[in-house]
CSV table of C-alpha atoms and ligand atoms in Angstrom, one decimal:
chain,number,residue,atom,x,y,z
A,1,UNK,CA,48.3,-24.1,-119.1
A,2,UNK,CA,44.7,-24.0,-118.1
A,3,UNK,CA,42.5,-20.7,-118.4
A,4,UNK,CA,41.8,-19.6,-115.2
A,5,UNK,CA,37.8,-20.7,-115.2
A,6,UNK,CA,39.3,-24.1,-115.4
A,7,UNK,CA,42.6,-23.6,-112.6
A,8,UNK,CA,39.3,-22.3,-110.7
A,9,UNK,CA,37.5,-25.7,-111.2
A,10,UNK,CA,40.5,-27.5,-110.7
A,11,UNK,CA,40.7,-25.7,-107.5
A,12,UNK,CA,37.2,-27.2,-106.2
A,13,UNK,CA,38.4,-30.9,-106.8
A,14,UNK,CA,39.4,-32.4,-103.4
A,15,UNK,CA,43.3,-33.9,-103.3
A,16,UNK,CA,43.4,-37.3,-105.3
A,17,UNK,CA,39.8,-37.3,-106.0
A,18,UNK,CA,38.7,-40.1,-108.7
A,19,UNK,CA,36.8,-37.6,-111.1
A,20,UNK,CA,34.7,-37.7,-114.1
A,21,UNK,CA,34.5,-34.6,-116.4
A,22,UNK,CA,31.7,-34.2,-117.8
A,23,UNK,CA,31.7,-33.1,-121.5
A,24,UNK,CA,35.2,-33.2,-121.3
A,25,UNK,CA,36.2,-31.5,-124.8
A,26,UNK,CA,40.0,-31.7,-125.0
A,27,UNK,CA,40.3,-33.5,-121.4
A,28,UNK,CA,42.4,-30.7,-120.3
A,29,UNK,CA,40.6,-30.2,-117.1
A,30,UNK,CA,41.9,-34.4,-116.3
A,31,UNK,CA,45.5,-34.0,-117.8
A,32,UNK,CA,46.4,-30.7,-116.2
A,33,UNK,CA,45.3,-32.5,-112.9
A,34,UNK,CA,47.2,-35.8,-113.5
A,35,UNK,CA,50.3,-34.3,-114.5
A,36,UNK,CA,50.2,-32.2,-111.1
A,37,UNK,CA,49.5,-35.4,-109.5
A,38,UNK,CA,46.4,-33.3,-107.7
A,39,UNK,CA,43.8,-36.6,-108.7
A,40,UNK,CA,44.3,-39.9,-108.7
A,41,UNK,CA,41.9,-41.6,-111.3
A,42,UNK,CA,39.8,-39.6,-114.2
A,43,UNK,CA,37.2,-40.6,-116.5
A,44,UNK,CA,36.5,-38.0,-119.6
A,45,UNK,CA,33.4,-38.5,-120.6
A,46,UNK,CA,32.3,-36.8,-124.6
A,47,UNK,CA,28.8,-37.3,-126.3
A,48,UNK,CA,30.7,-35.8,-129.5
A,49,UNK,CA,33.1,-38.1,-131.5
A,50,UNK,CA,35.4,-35.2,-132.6
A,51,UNK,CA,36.0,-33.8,-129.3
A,52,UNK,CA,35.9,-37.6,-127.8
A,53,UNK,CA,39.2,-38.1,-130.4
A,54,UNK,CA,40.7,-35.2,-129.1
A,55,UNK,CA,40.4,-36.0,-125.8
A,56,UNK,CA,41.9,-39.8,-126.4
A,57,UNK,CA,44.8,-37.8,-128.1
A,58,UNK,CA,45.2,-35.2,-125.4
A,59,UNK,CA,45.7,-38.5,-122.8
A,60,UNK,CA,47.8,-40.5,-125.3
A,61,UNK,CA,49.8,-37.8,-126.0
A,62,UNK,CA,51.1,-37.1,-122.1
A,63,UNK,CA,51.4,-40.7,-121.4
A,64,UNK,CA,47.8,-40.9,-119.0
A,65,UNK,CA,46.0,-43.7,-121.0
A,66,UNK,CA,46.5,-45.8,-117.7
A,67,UNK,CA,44.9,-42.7,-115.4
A,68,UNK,CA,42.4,-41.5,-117.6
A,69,UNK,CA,39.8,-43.2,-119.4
A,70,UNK,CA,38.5,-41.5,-122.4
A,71,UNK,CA,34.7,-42.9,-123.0
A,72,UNK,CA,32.2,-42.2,-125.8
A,73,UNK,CA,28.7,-42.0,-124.1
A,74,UNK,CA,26.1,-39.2,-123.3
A,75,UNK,CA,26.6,-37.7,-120.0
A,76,UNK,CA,27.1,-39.7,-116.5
A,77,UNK,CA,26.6,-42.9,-118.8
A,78,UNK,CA,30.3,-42.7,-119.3
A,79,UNK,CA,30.7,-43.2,-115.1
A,80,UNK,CA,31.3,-47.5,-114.9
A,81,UNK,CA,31.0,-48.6,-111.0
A,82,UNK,CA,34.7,-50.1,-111.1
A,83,UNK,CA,35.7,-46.0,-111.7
A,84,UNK,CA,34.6,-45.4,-108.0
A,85,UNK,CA,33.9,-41.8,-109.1
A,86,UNK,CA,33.8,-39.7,-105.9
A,87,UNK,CA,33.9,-35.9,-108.1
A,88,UNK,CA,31.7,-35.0,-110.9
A,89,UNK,CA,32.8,-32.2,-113.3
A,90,UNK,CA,30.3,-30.5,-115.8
A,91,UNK,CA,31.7,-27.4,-117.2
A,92,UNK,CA,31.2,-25.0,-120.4
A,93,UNK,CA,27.8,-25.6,-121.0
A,94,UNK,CA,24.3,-24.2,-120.3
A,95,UNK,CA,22.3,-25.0,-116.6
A,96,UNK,CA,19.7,-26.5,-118.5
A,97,UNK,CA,22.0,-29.0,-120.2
A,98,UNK,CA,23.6,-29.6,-116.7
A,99,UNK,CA,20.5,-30.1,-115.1
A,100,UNK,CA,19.2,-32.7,-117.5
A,101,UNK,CA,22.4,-35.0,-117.6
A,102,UNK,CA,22.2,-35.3,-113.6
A,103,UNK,CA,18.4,-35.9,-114.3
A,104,UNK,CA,19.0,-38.8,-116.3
A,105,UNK,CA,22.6,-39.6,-114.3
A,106,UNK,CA,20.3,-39.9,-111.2
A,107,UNK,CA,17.8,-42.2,-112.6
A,108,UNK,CA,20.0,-44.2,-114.6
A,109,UNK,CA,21.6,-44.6,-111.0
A,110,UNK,CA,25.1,-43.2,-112.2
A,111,UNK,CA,25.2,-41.1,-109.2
A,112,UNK,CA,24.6,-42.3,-105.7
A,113,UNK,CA,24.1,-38.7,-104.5
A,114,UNK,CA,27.0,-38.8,-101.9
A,115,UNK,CA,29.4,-37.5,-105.0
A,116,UNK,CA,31.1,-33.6,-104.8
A,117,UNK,CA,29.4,-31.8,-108.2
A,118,UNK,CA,31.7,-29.2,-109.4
A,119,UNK,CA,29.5,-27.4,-112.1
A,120,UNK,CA,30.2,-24.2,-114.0
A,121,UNK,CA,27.2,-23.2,-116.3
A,122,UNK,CA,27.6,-20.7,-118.3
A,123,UNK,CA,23.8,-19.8,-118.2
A,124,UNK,CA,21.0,-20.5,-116.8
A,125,UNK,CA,22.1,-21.0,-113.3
A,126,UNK,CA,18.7,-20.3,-111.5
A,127,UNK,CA,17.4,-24.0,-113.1
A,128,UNK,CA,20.3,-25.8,-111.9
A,129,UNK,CA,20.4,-24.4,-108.4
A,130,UNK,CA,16.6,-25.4,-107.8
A,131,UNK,CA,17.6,-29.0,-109.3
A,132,UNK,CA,19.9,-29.2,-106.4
A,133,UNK,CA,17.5,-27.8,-103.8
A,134,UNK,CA,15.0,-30.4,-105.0
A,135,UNK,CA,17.6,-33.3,-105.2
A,136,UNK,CA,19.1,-33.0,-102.4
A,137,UNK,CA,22.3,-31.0,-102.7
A,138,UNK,CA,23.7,-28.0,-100.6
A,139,UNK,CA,25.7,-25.8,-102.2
A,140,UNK,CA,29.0,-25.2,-100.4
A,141,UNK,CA,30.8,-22.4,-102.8
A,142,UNK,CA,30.2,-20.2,-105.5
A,143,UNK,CA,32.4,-18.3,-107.3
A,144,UNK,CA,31.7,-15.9,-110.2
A,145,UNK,CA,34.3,-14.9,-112.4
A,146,UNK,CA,35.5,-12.5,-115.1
A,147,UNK,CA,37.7,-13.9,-118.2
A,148,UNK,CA,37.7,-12.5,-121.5
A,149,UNK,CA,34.8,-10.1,-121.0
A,150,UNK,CA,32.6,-13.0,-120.0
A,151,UNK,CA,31.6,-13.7,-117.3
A,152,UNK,CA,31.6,-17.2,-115.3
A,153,UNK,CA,29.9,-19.1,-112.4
A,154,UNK,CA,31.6,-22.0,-110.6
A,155,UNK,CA,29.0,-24.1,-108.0
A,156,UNK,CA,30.2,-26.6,-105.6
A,157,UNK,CA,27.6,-28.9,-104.1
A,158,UNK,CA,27.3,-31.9,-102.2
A,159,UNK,CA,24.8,-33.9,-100.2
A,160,UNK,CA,22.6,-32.2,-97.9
A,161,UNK,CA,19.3,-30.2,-97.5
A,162,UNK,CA,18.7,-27.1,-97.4
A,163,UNK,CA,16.2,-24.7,-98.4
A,164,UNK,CA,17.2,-21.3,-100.3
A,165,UNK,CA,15.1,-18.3,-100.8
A,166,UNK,CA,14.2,-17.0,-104.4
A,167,UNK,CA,16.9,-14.6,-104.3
A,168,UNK,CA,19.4,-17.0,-103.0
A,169,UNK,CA,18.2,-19.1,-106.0
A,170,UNK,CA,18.3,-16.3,-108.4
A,171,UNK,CA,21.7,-14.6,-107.0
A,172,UNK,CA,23.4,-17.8,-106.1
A,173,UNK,CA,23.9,-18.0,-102.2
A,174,UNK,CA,27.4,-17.9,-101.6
A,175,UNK,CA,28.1,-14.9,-104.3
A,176,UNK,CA,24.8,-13.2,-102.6
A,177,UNK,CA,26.7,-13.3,-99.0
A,178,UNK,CA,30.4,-11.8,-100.7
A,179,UNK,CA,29.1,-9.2,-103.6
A,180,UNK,CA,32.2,-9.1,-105.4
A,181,UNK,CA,33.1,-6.7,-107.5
A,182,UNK,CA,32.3,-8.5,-110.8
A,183,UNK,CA,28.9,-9.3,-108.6
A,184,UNK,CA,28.5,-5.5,-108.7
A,185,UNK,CA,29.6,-5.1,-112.4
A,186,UNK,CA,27.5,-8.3,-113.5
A,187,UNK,CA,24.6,-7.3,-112.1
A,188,UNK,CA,24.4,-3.3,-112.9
A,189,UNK,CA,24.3,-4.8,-116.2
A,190,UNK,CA,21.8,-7.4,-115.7
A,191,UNK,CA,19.2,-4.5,-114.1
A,192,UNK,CA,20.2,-2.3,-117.2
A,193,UNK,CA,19.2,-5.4,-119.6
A,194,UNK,CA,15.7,-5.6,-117.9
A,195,UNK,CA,14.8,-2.3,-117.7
A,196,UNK,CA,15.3,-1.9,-121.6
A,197,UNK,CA,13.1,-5.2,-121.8
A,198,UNK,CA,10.4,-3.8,-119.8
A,199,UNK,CA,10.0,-0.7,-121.6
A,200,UNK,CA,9.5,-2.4,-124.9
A,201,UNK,CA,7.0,-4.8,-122.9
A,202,UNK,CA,4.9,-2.0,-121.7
A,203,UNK,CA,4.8,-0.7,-124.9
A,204,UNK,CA,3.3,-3.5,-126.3
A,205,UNK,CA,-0.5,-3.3,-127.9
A,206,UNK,CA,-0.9,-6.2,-125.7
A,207,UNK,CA,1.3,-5.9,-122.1
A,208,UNK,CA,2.5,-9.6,-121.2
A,209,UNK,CA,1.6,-9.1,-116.9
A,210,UNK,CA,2.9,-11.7,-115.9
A,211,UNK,CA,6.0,-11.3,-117.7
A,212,UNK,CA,6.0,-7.8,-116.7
A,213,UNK,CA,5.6,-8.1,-113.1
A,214,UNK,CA,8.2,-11.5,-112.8
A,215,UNK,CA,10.8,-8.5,-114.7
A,216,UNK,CA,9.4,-5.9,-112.2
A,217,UNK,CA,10.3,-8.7,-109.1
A,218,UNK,CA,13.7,-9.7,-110.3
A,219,UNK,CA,14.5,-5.6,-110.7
A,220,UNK,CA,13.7,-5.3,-106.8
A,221,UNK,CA,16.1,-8.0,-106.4
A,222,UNK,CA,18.7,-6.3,-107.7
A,223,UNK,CA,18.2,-2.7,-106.7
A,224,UNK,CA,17.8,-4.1,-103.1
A,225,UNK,CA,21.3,-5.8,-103.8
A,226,UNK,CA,23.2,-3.6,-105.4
A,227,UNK,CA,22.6,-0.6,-102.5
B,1,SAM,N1,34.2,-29.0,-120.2
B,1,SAM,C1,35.1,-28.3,-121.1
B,1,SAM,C2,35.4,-26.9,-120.6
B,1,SAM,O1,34.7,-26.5,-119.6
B,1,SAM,O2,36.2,-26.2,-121.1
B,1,SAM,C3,34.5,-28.3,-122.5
B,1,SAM,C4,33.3,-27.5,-122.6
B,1,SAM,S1,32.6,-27.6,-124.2
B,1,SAM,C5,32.0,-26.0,-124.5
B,1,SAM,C6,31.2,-28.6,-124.0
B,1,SAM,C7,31.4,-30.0,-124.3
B,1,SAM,O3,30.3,-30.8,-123.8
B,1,SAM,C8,31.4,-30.3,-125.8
B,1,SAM,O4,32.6,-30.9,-126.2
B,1,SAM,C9,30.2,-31.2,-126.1
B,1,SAM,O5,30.5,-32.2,-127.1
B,1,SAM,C10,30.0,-31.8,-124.7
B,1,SAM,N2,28.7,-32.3,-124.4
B,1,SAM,C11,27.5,-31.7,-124.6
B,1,SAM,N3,26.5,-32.5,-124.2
B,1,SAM,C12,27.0,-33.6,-123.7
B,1,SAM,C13,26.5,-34.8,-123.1
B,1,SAM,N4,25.2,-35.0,-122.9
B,1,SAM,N5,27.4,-35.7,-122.6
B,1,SAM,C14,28.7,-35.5,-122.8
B,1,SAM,N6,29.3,-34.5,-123.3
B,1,SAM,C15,28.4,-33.5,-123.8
């Protein structure tokens, strides 16, 4: 069975989608899926040969090989017109990463725009939310989640425009508007983190400003959000 970041993905992928998972590792996202007969085409996509092989065995293995296409290529390069891809999954990896495979998925014209993105960085989710501001993208949900001690972020998007404030960017907009309580917990730590940062920078023979006052801002942020 799935962990529950994945069941949470899962979740966000519209009944009988045609999806491509991104980075697909095992392909377990795609074969839990298709053998709840929740999606109706899937294409796992792996820049990595040995997770590519485990994903072709994972589908083999449950009898999919006709449902989901396993495909050896870097990012949305494994998406083929004939796929009809109307879902894009890119999960387990940094916002950075994300952000530059729908770069170069946009301007190698794999994506028409009009596609749901179901993305779960595990960092840097600031980056990705301003690609999607800039490309136009809304995002519809967050979700932020606690498994194993670690904490996870789950963002929906789809075509649209609309601008976001920095500390929409920064917060994520929909987790901003329901403060959860791993909201709370996450971010009590995050201010703690910074603070311990900024002390050392102060102390430096040579204080980095701008560095101090950007740490200085985002500490605002959160002691505004978390009264
Ligand atoms: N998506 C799965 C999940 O969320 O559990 C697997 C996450 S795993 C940590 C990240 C996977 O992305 C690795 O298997 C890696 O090989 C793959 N990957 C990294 N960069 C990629 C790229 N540019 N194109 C396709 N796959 C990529």
């Amino acid at each position: 069975s799935l962990s529950l970041r994945l069941t949470r993905v899962g979740e966000q992928i519209p009944d009988q989608a045609r999806l491509a998972d991104i980075g697909s590792d095992h392909a377990y996202l795609p074969v839990a899926l298709m053998l709840q007969n929740k999606i109706q085409y899937a294409v796992a996509g792996e820049v990595v040969k040995g997770p590519f092989e485990s994903a072709s065995r994972q589908v083999k293995k449950n009898g999919l090989s006709d449902k989901i296409t396993v495909r050896l290529a870097d990012g949305l390069a494994a998406i083929q017109p004939d796929d009809q891809i109307d879902t894009v999954v890119i999960a387990g990896m940094g916002g950075t990463l994300i952000r530059t495979i729908l770069e170069n998925g946009k301007s190698q014209q794999k994506i028409t725009g009009k596609e749901r993105l179901v993305l779960q960085p595990n960092v840097g989710e600031r980056t990705l939310r301003e690609w999607l501001q800039e490309n136009n993208y809304m995002i519809l949900h967050e979700e932020l989640i606690e498994e194993n001690h670690k904490n996870y972020e789950i963002i929906v998007a789809e075509e649209g425009s609309k601008i976001y404030t920095p500390q929409e960017l920064f917060f994520g907009p929909c987790l901003l508007k329901e403060k959860n309580l791993v909201f709370y917990k996450k971010w009590a730590h995050e201010l703690q983190q910074r603070e311990i940062v900024l002390q050392e920078l102060e102390k430096a023979a040579i204080p980095p400003q701008d560095k101090i006052s950007e740490l200085n801002e985002q500490i605002d942020w959160i002691k505004e959000v978390l009264e």
